[in-house]
Structures are given as C-alpha cells and as structure tokens.
GROMACS .gro file of C-alpha atoms in nm:
model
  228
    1UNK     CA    1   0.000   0.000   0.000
    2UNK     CA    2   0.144   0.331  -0.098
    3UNK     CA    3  -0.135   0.540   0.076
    4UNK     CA    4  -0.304   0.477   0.457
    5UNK     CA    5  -0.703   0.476   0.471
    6UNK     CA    6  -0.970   0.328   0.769
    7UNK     CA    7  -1.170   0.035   0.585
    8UNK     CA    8  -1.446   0.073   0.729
    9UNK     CA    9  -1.812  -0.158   0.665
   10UNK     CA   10  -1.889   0.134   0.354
   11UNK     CA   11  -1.553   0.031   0.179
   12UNK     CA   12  -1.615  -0.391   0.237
   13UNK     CA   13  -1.958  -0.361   0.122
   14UNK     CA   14  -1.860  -0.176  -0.156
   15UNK     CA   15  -1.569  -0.420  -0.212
   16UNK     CA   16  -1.771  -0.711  -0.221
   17UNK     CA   17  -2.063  -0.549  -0.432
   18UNK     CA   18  -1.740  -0.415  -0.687
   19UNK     CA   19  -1.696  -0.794  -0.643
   20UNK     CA   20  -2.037  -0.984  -0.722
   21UNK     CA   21  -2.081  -0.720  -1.014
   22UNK     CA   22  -1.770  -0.899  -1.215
   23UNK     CA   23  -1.987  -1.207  -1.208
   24UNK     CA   24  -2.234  -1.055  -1.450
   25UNK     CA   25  -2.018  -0.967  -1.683
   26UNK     CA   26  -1.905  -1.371  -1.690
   27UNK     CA   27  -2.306  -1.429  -1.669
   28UNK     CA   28  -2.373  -1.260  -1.984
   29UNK     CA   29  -2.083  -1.334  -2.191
   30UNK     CA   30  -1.905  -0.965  -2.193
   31UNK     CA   31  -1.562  -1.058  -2.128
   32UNK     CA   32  -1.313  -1.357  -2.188
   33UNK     CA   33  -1.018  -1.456  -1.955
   34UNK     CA   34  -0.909  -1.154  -1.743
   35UNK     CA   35  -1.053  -0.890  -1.981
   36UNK     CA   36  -1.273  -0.595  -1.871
   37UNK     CA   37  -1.348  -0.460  -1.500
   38UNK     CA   38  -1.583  -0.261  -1.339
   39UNK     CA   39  -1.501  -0.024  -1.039
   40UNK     CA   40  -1.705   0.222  -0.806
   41UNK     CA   41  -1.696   0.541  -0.651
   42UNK     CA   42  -1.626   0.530  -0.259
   43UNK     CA   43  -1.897   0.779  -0.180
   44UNK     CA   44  -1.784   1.052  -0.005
   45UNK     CA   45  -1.386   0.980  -0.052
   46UNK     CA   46  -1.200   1.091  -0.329
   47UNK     CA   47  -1.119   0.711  -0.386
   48UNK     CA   48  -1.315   0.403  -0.586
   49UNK     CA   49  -1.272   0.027  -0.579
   50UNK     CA   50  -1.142  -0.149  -0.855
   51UNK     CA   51  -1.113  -0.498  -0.989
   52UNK     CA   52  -0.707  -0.672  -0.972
   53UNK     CA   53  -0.492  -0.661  -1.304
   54UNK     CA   54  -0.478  -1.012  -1.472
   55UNK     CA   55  -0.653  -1.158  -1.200
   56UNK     CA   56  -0.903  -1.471  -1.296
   57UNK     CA   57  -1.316  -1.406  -1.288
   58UNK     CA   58  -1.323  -1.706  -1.092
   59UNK     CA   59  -1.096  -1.559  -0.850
   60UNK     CA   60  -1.228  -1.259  -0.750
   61UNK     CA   61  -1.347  -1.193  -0.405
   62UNK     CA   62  -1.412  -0.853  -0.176
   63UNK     CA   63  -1.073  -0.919  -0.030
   64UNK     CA   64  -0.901  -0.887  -0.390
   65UNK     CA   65  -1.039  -0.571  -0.499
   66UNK     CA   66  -0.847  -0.271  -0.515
   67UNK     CA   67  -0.924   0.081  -0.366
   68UNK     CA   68  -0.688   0.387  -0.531
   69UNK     CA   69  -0.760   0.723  -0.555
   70UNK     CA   70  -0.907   0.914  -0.845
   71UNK     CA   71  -0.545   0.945  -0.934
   72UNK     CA   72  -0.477   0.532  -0.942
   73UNK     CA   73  -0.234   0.532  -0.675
   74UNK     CA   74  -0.320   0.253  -0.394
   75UNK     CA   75  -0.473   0.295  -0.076
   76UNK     CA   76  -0.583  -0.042   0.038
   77UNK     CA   77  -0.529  -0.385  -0.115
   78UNK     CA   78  -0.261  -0.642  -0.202
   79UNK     CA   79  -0.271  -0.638  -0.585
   80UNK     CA   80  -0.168  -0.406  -0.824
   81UNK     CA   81  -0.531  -0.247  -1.006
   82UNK     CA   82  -0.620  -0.301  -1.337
   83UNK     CA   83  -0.462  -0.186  -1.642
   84UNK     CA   84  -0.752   0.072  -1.682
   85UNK     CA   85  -0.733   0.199  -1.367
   86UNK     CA   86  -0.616   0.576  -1.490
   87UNK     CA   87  -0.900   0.553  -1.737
   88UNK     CA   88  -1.209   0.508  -1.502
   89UNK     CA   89  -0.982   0.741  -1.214
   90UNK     CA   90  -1.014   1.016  -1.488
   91UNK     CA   91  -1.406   0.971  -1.563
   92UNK     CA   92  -1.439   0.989  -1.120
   93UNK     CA   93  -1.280   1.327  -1.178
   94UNK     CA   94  -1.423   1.474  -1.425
   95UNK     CA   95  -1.742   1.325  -1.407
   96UNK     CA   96  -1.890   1.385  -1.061
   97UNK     CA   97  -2.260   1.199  -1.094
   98UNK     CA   98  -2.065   0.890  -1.243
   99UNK     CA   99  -2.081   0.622  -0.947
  100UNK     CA  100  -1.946   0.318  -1.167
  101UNK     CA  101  -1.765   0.294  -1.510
  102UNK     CA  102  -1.745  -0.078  -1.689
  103UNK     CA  103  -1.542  -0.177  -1.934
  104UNK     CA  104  -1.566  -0.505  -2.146
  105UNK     CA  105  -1.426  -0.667  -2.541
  106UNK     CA  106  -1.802  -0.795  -2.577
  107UNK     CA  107  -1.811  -0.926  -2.947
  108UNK     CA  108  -2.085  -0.758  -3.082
  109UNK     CA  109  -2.019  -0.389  -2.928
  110UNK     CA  110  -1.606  -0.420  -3.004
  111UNK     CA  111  -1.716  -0.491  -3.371
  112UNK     CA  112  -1.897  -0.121  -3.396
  113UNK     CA  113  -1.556   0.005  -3.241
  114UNK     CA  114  -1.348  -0.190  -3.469
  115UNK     CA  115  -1.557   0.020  -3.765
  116UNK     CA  116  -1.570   0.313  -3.576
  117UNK     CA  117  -1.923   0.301  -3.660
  118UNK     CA  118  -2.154   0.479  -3.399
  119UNK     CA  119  -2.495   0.227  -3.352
  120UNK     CA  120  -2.800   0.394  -3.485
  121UNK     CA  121  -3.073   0.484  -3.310
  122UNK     CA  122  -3.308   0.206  -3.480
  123UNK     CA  123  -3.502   0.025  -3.126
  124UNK     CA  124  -3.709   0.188  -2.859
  125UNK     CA  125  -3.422   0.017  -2.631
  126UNK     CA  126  -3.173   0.237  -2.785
  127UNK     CA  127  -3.386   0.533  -2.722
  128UNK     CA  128  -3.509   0.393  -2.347
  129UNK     CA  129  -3.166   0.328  -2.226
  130UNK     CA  130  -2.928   0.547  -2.468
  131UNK     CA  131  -3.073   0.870  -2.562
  132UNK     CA  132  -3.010   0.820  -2.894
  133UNK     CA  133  -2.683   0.718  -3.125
  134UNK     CA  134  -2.452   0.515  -2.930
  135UNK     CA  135  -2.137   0.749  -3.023
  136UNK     CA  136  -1.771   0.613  -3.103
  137UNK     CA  137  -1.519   0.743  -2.900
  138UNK     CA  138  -1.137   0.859  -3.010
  139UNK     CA  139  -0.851   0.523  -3.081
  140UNK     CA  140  -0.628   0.587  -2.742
  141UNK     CA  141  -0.357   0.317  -2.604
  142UNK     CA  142  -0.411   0.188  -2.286
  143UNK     CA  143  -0.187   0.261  -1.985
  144UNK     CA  144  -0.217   0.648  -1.892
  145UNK     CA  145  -0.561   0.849  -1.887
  146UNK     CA  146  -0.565   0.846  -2.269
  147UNK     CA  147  -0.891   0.640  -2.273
  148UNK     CA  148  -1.020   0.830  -1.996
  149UNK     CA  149  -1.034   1.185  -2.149
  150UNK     CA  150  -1.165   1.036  -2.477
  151UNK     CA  151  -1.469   0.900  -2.238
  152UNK     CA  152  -1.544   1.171  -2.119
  153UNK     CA  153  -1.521   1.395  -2.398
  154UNK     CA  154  -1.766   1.171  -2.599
  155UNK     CA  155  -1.985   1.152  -2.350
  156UNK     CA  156  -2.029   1.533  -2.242
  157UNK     CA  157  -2.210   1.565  -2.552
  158UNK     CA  158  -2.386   1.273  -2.554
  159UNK     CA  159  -2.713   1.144  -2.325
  160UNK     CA  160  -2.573   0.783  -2.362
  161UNK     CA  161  -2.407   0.624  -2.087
  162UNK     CA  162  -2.210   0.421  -2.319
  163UNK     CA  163  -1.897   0.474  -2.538
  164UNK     CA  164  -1.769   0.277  -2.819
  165UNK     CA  165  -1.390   0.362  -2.813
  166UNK     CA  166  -1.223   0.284  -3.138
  167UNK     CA  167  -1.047   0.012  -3.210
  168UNK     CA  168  -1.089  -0.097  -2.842
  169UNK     CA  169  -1.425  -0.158  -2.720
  170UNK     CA  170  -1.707  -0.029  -2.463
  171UNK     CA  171  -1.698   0.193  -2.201
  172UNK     CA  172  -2.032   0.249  -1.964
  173UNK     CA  173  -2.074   0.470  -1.707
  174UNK     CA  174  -2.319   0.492  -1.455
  175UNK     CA  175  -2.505   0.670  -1.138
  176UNK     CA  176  -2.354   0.323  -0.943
  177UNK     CA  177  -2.159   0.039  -1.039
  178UNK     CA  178  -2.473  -0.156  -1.110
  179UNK     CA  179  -2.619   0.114  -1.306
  180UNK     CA  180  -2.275   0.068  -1.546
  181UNK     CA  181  -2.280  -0.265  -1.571
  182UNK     CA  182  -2.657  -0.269  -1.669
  183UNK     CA  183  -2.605  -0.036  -1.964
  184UNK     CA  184  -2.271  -0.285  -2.055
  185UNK     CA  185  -2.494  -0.566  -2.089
  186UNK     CA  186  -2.759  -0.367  -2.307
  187UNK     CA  187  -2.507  -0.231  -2.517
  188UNK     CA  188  -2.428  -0.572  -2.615
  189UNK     CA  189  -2.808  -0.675  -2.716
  190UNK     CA  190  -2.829  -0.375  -2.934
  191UNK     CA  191  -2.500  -0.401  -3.094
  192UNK     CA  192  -2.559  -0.742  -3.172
  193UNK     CA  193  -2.969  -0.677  -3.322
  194UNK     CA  194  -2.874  -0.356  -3.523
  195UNK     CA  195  -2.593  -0.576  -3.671
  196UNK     CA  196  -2.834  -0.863  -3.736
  197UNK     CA  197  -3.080  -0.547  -3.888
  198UNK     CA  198  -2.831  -0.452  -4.112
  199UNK     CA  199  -2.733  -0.739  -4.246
  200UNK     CA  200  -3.097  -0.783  -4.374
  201UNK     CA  201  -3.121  -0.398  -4.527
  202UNK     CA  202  -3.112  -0.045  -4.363
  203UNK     CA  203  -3.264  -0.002  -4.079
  204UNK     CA  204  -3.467   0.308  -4.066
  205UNK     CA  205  -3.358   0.569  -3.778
  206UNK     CA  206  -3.639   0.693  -3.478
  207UNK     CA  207  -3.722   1.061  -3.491
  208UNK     CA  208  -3.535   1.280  -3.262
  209UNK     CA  209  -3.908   1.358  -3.114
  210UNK     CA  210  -3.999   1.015  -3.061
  211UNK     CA  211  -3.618   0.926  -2.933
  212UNK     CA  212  -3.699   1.202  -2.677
  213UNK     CA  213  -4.014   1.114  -2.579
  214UNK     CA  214  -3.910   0.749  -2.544
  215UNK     CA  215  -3.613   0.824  -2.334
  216UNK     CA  216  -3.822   1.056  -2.093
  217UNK     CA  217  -4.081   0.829  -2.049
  218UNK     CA  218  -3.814   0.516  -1.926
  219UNK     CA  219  -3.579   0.756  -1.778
  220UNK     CA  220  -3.893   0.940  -1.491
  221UNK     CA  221  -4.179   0.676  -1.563
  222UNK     CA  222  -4.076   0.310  -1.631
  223UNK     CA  223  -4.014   0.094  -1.325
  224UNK     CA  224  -4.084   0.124  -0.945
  225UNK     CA  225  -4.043   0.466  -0.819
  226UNK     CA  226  -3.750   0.500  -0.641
  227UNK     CA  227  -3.565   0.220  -0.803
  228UNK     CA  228  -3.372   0.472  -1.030
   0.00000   0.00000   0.00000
C-alpha cells in the first residue's frame, strides 16, 4: 500500500458489491479470460474500488479488490489495479454523478468500435436506455488516462451512458456500479440486433421527437419509483 485509509463496513460492502458485479459480466458473456473490469466510486472519498490486473473471474473476491484514488495510486489492497485503472480514475474526476464505469471486449459492441461506426438509433431500447446514437469514441492506447479523457469527452455531448472507443471496445458509465454494468450488458443486445438489422437492409432511424419522448418516459416513468 502506498497510501493509509480506515476500511471501514462502507468500503467492504462496496468491495464485495465491486466484487459480485464482475460475475455478471461472466453471466452474460461480456468478457473472456481476465478482460474488462468494473469499479465504483467510494462515496464521499475521493477514492473508488477497482477490480485486480490479470486476476481470474473465478478468483475474484471482496478481499481482492483494489481501492486507489481518483489518481490510481493505492490505498488499500494487495494487488496491483487493473490496467484501466487511470481511465475510469479520470471519468471519477471529471465526471462527478458517475458512481461506476465498466469496461468489457463484448463481441458484438467491439465490432462497432473496430468500424468506428456509432450504432444507430433504430429500437425503442436504444432510445429507453441510450438517448439516442450510441457514439464512437477517439482510438487511445491503454496505460495512462488516454482512454479516460476520450470517455469523457464523448460523452459530455452525448445522453448515452455508453462509449464505443475505437479500435478498443465499450466503455459504460453509470449513477452506481450496477447502473454501469446494466447499460454494458444492453449495449451488447443492441450491438448485436442492429448488426443482425443490417445485415438484412437499412434499418430506418427513430425521430429525434420520438427518441426524446421514449427516453423521458423510461428515464422518470418506467419501473418502481425510487428504483432509479
């Protein structure tokens, strides 16, 4: 540990929720071997909990997760943080209402970024969960907060909570971890029926008014109130 900080029963729950959430992404077939990670702010500390570099799915407990500032440098844990640790620290800063950033190679999504092809607008569940266009984010290497600005700057302009960066593969952000690993997992279903829609012709775009309307009404309406 390079840093001292009280773990207290806020940072282990958080931990082992950080934890659990990695089991979705395994669950709905987003990532392969060690790839991807989620992480989540520590509310109320300038800090968030990430998962291990290179560390196994099947492996991964509360105990293994990482906590680092929103600068990547340790504060609590035994392993060094993943690879993309600079990348989500940089969203925490320069995002405030972002609670959890994801990031996964899923096939379908990674193939739009491979194009650097944005995904239409074509389904209500682009428009319920998106905003609109899912947008394509700028080719950065991994390693420093490259990836990080180019997150952010796509997605200041942008009601999605998801980022396509090129050549690389999604990024999701979220108001908690949960919240970003939700919108991972959608990402994927859409990616994978607009590219089944396209292979069959051109699928034809929602109006901006009904996009807006549709994204209201499942952003302040759908579910149980006070779920969101």
């Amino acid at each position: 540990m390079s840093l001292a900080v009280e773990i207290t029963d806020t940072f282990e729950e958080l931990r082992d929720t950080v934890a659990r959430l990695h089991s979705e992404l395994t669950r709905y077939e987003l990532v392969i071997w060690t790839a991807g990670n989620v992480s989540a702010r520590v509310p109320g500390h300038d800090l968030m909990v990430i998962k291990p570099s290179g560390v196994s799915y099947g492996e991964l407990t509360a105990d293994t997760m990482v906590v680092t500032d929103l600068y990547g440098e340790v504060v609590h844990g035994d392993l060094a943080p993943s690879s993309d640790t600079a990348a989500h620290a940089y969203v925490y800063r320069h995002m405030p209402d972002v609670g959890g950033v994801v990031h996964t190679h899923s096939t379908y999504a990674t193939a739009w970024a491979a194009r650097g092809e944005p995904i239409p607008c074509v389904l209500t569940m682009i428009a319920d969960e998106f905003g609109g266009e899912i947008p394509v984010g700028p080719f950065a290497l991994i390693g420093d907060d490259s990836i990080g600005r180019g997150i952010v700057e796509t997605l200041r302009s942008s009601r999605s909570p998801a980022v396509l960066m090129r050549n690389h593969g999604p990024f999701t952000v979220g108001r908690t971890a949960r919240d970003a690993v939700k919108a991972a997992v959608m990402v994927e279903d859409v990616a994978k029926t607009v590219h089944i829609a396209s292979a069959l012709g051109t699928p034809e775009p929602l109006s901006e008014q009904d996009v807006d309307r549709l994204y209201a009404r499942y952003q302040n309406v759908y579910g149980q109130q006070g779920e969101k």
